[in-house]
PDB file of C-alpha atoms in Angstrom:
ATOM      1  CA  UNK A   9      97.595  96.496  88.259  1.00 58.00           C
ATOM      2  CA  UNK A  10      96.162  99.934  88.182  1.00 66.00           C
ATOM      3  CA  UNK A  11      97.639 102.567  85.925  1.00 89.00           C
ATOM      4  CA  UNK A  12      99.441 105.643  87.774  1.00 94.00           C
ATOM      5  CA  UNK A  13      99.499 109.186  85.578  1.00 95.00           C
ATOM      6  CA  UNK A  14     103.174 111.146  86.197  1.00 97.00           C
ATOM      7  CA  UNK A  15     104.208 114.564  84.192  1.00 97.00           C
ATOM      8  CA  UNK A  16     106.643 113.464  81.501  1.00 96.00           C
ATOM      9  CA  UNK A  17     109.599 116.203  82.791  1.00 97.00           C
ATOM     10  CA  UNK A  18     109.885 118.491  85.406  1.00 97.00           C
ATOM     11  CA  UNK A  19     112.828 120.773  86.475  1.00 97.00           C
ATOM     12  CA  UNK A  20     114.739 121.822  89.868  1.00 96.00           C
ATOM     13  CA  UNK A  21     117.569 124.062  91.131  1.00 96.00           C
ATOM     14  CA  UNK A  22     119.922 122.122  93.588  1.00 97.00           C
ATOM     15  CA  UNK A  23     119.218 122.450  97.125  1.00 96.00           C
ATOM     16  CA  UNK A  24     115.196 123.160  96.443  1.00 96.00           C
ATOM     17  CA  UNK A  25     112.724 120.896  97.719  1.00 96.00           C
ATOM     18  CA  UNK A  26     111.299 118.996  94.709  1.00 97.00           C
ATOM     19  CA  UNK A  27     107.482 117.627  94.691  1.00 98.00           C
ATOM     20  CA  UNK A  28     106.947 115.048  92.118  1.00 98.00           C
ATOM     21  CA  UNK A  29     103.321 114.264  91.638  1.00 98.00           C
ATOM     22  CA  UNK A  30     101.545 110.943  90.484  1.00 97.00           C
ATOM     23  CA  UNK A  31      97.552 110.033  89.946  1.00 97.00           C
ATOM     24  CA  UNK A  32      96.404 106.972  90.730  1.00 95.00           C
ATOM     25  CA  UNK A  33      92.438 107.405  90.690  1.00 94.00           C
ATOM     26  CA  UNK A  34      92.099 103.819  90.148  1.00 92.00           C
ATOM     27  CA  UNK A  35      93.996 102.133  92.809  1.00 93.00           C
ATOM     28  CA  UNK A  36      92.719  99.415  94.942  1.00 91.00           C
ATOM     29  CA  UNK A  37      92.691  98.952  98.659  1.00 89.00           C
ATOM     30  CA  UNK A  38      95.673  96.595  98.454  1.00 87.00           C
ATOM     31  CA  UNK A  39      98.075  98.280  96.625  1.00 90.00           C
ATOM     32  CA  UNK A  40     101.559 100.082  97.800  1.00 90.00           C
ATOM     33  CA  UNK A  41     102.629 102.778  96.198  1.00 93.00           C
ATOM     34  CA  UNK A  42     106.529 102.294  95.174  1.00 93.00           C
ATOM     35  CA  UNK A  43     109.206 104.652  94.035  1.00 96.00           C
ATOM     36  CA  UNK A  44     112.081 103.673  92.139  1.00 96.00           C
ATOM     37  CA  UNK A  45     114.348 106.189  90.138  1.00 97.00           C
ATOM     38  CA  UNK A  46     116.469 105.311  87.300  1.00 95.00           C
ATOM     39  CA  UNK A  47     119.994 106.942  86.196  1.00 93.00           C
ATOM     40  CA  UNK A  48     121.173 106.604  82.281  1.00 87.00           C
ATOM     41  CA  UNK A  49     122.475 102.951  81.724  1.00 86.00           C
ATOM     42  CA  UNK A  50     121.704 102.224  85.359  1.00 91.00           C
ATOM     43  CA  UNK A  51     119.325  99.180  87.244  1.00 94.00           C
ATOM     44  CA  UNK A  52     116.067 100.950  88.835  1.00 95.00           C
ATOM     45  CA  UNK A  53     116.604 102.295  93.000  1.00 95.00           C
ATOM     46  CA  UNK A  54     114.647 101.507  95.326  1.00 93.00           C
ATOM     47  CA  UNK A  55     113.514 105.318  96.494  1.00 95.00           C
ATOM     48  CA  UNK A  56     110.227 104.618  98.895  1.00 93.00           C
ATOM     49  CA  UNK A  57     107.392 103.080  99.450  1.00 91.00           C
ATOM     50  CA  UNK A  58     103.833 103.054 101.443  1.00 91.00           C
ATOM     51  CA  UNK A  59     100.075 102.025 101.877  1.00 91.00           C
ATOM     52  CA  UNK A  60      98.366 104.552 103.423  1.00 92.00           C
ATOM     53  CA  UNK A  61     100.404 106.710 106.429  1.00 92.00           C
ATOM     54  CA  UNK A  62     103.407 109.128 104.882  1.00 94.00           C
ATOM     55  CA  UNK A  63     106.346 107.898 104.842  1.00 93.00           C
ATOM     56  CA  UNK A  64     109.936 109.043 105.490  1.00 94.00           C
ATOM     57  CA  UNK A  65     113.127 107.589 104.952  1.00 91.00           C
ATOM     58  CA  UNK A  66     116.971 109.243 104.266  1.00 91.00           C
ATOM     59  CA  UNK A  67     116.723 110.034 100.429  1.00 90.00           C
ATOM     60  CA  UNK A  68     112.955 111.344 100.521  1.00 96.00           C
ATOM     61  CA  UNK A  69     109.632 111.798 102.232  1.00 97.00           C
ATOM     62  CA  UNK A  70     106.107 110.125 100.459  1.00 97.00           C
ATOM     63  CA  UNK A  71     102.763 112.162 101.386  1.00 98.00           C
ATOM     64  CA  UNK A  72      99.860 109.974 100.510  1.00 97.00           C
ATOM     65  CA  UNK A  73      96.207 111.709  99.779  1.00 97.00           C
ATOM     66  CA  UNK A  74      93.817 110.879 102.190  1.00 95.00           C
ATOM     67  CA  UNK A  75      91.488 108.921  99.201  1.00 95.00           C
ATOM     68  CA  UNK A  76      94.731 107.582  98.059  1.00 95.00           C
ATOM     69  CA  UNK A  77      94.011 108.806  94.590  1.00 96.00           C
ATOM     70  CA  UNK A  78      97.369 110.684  94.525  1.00 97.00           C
ATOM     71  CA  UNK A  79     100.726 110.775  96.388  1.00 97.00           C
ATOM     72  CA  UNK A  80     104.068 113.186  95.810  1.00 98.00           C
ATOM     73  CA  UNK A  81     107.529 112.203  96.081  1.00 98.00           C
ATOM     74  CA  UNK A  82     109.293 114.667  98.028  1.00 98.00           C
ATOM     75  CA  UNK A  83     113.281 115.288  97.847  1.00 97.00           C
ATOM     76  CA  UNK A  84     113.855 118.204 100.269  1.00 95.00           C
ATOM     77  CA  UNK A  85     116.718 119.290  98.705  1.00 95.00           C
ATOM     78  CA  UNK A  86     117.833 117.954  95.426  1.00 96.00           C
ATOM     79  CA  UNK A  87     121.048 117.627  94.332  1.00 96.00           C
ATOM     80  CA  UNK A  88     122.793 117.090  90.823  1.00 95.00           C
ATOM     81  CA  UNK A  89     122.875 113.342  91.724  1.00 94.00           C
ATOM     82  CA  UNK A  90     119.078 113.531  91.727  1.00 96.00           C
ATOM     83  CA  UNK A  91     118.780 113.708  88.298  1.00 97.00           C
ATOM     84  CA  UNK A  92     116.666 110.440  86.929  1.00 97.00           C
ATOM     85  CA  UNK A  93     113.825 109.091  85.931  1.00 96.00           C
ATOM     86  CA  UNK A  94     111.442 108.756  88.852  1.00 98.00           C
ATOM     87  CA  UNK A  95     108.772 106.067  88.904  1.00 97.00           C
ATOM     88  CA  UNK A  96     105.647 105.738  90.685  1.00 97.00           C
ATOM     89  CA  UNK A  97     104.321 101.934  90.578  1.00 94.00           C
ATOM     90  CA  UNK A  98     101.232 100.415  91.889  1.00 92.00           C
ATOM     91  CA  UNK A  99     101.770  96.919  93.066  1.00 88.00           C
ATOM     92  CA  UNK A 100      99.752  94.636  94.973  1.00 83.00           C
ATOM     93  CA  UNK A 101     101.150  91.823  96.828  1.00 81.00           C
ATOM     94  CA  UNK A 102     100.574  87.952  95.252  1.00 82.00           C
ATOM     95  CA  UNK A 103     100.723  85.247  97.204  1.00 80.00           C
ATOM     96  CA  UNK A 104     102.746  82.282  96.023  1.00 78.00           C
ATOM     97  CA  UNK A 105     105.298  79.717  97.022  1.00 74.00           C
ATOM     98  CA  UNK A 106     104.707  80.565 101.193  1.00 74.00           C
ATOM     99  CA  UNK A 107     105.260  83.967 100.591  1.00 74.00           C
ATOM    100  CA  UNK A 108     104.223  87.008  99.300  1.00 76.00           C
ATOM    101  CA  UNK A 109     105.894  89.076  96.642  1.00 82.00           C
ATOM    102  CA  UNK A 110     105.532  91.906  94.156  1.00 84.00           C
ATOM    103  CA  UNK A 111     105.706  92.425  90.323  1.00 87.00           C
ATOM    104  CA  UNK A 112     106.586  96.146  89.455  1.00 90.00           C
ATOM    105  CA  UNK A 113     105.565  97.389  86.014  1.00 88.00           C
ATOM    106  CA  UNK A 114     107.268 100.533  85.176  1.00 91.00           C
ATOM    107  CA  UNK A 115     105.859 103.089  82.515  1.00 89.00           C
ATOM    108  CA  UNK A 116     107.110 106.037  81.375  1.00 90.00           C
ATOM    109  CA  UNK A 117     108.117 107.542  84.588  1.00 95.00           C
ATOM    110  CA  UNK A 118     108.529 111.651  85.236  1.00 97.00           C
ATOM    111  CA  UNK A 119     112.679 112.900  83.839  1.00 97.00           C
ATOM    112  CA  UNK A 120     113.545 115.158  86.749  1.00 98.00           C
ATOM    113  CA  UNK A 121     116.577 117.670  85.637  1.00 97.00           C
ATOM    114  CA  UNK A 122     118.251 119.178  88.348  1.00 97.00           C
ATOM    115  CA  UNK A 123     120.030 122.693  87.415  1.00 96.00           C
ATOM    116  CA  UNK A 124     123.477 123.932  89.614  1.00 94.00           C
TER     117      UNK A 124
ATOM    118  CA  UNK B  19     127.679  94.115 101.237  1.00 52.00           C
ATOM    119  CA  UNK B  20     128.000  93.676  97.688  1.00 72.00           C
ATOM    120  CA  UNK B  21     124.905  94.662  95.783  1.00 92.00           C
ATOM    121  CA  UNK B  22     123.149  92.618  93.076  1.00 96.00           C
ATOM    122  CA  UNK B  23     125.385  91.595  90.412  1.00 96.00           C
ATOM    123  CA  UNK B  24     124.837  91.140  86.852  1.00 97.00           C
ATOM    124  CA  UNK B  25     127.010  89.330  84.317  1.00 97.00           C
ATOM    125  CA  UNK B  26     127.896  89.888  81.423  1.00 97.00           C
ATOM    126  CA  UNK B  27     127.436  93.496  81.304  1.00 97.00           C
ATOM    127  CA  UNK B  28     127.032  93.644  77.826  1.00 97.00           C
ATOM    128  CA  UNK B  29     126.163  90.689  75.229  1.00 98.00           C
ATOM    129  CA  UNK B  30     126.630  90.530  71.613  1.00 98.00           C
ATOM    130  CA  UNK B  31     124.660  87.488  69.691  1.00 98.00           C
ATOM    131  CA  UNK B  32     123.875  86.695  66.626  1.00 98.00           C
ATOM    132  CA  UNK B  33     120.482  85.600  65.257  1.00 97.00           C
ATOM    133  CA  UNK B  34     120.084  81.957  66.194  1.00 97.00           C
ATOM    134  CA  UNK B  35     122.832  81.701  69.037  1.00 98.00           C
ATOM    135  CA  UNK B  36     121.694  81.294  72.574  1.00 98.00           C
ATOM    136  CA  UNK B  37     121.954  83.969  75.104  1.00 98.00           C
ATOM    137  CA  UNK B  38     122.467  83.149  79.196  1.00 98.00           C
ATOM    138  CA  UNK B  39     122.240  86.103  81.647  1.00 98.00           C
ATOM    139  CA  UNK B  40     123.529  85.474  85.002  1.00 98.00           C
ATOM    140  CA  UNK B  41     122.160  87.181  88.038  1.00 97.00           C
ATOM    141  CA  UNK B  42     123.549  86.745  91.779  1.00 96.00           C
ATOM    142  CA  UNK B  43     121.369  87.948  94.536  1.00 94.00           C
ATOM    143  CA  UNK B  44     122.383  90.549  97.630  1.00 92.00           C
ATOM    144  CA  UNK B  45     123.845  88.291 100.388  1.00 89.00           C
ATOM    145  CA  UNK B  46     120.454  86.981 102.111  1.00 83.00           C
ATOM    146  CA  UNK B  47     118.415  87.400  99.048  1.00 86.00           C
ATOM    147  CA  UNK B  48     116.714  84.080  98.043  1.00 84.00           C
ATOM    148  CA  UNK B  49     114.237  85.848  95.837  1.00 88.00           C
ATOM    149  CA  UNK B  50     114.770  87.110  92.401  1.00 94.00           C
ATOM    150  CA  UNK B  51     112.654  88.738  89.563  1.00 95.00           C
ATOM    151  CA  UNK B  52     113.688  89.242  86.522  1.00 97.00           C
ATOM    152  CA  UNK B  53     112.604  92.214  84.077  1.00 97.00           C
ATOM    153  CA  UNK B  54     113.277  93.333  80.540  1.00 97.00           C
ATOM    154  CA  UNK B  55     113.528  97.054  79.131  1.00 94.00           C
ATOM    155  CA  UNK B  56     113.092  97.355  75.469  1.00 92.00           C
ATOM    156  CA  UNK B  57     114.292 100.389  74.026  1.00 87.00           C
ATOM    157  CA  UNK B  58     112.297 103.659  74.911  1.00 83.00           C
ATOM    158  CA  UNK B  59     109.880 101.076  77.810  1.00 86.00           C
ATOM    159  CA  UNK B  60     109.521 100.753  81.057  1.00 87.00           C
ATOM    160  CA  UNK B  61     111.013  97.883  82.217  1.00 91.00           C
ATOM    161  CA  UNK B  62     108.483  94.983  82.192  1.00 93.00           C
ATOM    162  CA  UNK B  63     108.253  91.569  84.738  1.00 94.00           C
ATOM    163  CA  UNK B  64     109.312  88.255  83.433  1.00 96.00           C
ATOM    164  CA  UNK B  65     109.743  86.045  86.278  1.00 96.00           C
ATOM    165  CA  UNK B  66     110.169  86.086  89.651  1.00 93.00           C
ATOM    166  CA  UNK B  67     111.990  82.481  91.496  1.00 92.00           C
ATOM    167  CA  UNK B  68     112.576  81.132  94.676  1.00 89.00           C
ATOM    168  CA  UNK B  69     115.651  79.081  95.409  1.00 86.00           C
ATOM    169  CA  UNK B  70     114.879  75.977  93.057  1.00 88.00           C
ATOM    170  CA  UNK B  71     111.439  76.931  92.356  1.00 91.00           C
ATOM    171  CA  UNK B  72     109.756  79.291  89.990  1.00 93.00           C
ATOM    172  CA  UNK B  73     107.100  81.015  91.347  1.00 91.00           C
ATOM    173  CA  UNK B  74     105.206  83.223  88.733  1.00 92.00           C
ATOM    174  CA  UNK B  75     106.919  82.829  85.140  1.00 94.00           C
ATOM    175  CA  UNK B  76     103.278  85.187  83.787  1.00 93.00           C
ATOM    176  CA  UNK B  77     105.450  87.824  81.949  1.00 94.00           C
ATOM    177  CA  UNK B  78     108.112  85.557  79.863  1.00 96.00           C
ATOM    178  CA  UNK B  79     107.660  84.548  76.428  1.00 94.00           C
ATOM    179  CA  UNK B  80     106.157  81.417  76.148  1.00 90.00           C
ATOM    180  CA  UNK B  81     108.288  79.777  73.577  1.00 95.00           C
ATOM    181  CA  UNK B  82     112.793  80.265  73.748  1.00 97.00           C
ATOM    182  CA  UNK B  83     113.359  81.917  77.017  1.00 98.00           C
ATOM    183  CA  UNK B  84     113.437  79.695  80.197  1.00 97.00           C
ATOM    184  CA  UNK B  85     114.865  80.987  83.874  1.00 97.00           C
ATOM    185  CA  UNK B  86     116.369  78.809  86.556  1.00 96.00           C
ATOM    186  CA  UNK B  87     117.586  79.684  90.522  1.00 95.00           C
ATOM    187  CA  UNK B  88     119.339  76.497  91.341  1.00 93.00           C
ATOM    188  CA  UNK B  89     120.609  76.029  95.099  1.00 90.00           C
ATOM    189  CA  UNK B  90     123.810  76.903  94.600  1.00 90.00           C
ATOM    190  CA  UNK B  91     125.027  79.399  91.726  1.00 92.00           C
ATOM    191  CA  UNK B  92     123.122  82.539  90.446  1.00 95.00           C
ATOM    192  CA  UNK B  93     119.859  82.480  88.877  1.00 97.00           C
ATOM    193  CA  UNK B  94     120.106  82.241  85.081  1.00 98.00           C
ATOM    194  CA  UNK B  95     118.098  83.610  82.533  1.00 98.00           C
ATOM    195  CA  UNK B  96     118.434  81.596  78.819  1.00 98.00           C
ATOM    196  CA  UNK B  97     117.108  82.716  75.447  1.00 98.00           C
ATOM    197  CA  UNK B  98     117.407  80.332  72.992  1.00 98.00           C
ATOM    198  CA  UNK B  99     117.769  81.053  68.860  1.00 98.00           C
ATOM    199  CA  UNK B 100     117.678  84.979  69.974  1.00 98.00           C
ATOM    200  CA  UNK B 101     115.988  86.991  67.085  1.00 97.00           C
ATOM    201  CA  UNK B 102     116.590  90.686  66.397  1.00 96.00           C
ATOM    202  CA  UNK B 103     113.454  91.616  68.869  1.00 95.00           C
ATOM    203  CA  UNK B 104     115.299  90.068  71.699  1.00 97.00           C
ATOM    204  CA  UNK B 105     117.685  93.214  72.136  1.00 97.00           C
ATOM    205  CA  UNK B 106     117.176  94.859  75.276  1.00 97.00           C
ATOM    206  CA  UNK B 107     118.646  95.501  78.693  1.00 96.00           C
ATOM    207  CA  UNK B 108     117.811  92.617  81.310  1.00 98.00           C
ATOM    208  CA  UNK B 109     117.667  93.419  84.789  1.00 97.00           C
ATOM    209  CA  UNK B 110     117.249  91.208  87.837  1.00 97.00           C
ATOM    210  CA  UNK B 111     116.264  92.121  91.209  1.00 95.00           C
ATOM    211  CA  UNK B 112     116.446  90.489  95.022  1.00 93.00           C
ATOM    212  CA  UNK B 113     114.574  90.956  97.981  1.00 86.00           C
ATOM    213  CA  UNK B 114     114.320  90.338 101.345  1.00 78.00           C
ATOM    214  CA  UNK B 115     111.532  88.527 102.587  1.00 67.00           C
ATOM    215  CA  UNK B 116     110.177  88.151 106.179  1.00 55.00           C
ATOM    216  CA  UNK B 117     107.271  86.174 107.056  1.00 45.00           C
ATOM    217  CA  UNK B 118     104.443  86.738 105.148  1.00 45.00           C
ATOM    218  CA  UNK B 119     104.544  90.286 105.061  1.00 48.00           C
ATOM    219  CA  UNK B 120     105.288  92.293 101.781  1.00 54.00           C
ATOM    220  CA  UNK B 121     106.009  95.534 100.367  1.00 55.00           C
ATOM    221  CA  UNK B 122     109.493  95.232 100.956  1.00 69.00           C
ATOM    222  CA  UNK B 123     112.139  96.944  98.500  1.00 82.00           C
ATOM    223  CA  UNK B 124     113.649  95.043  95.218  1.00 90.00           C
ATOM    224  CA  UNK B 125     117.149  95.941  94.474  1.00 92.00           C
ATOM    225  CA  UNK B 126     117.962  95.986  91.010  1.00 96.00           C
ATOM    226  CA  UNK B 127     121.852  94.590  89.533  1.00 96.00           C
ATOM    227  CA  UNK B 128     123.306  97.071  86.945  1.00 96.00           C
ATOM    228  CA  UNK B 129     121.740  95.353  84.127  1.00 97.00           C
ATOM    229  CA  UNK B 130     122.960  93.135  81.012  1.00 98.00           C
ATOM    230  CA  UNK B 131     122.145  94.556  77.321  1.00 97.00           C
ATOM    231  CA  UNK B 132     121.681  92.140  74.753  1.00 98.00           C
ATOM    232  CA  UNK B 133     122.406  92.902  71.412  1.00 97.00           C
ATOM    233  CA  UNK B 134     121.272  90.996  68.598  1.00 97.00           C
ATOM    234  CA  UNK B 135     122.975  90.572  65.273  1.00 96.00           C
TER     235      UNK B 135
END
């Protein structure tokens, strides 16, 4: 899977908009972008996802670059319960077993600390 | 809806004991992956199943560890003779699956951590 390139930290005052970027100059045609976030002692969650269109859902919007070589997680306004890890993950769907599924490799992932 | 559950929360084993992870899907889930976190990594694919069938087993250790989804019951992960290097947190995911098409979200349980004495 191709590699994605996040900024190890990055810092926030509640109720600002946060923009957390990730480079992926390397991605192919078939991957989705995911993001997952990640509280101390705590499984991954599911954040959002896309191919190629932005994306909104309740917890945060995901603009795509038109080349697809970059995308930005977008919280519009963050609260203290933001504060994670935030992963960006390239995965392309395999087909297996009559379906298709996903493996998600996680790396170091971007420590977001949100300030009151 | 109860999420995806994970049990034991925490495991303590000694070197040479065998280890077994249990993992129950979301309600409707008939898909589960499992991952492993070692400390200060990203967690890292192991295995993903279908109800009775393992579909891609391309990230576990080839030798001691061994995963099962039986029909009824939650999927199980097994480590056998666990060694020192086996100490991590274990997490297991579900998924919904419709048709053919993909990109659908994984929802991770809470995790187990293995310990290894």
């Amino acid at each position: 899977d191709a590699k994605t390139t996040q900024p190890n930290s990055m810092e926030s005052n509640e109720e600002e908009p946060v923009h957390l970027p990730c480079n992926h100059s390397t991605i192919s045609g078939t991957d989705y972008i995911h993001w997952y976030r990640q509280l101390p002692s705590q499984g991954p969650e599911y954040v959002i996802h896309g191919l190629t269109s932005n994306v909104n859902n309740r917890m945060a919007s995901l603009a795509i670059a038109e080349d697809r070589k970059s995308s930005t997680l977008i919280l519009h306004r963050a609260t203290l319960r933001d504060a994670a890890v935030y992963y960006c993950i390239l995965s392309e769907p395999r087909v297996a077993g009559g379906t298709s599924y996903g493996k998600l490799t996680f790396g170091q992932g971007t420590i977001l600390t949100v300030h009151p | 809806n109860a999420g995806v559950m994970q049990n034991p929360r925490h495991l303590v084993r000694r070197r040479g004991q065998e280890a077994r992870l249990r993992c129950s899907p979301m309600k409707g889930h008939s898909h589960v992956y499992w991952y492993r976190q070692l400390p200060e990594e990203g967690l890292k694919f192991m295995v993903y199943l279908q109800k009775e069938n393992i579909i891609d087993e391309s990230g576990m250790p080839k030798e001691r560890f061994s995963a099962e989804f039986p029909k009824e019951g939650p999927s199980i992960l097994r480590i056998q003779q666990v060694v020192r290097g086996d100490s991590a947190a274990y997490f297991c995911a579900s998924s919904p699956i419709v048709g053919t098409s993909w990109g659908y979200e994984q929802y991770f349980g809470p995790g187990t951590r293995l310990t290894v004495t």
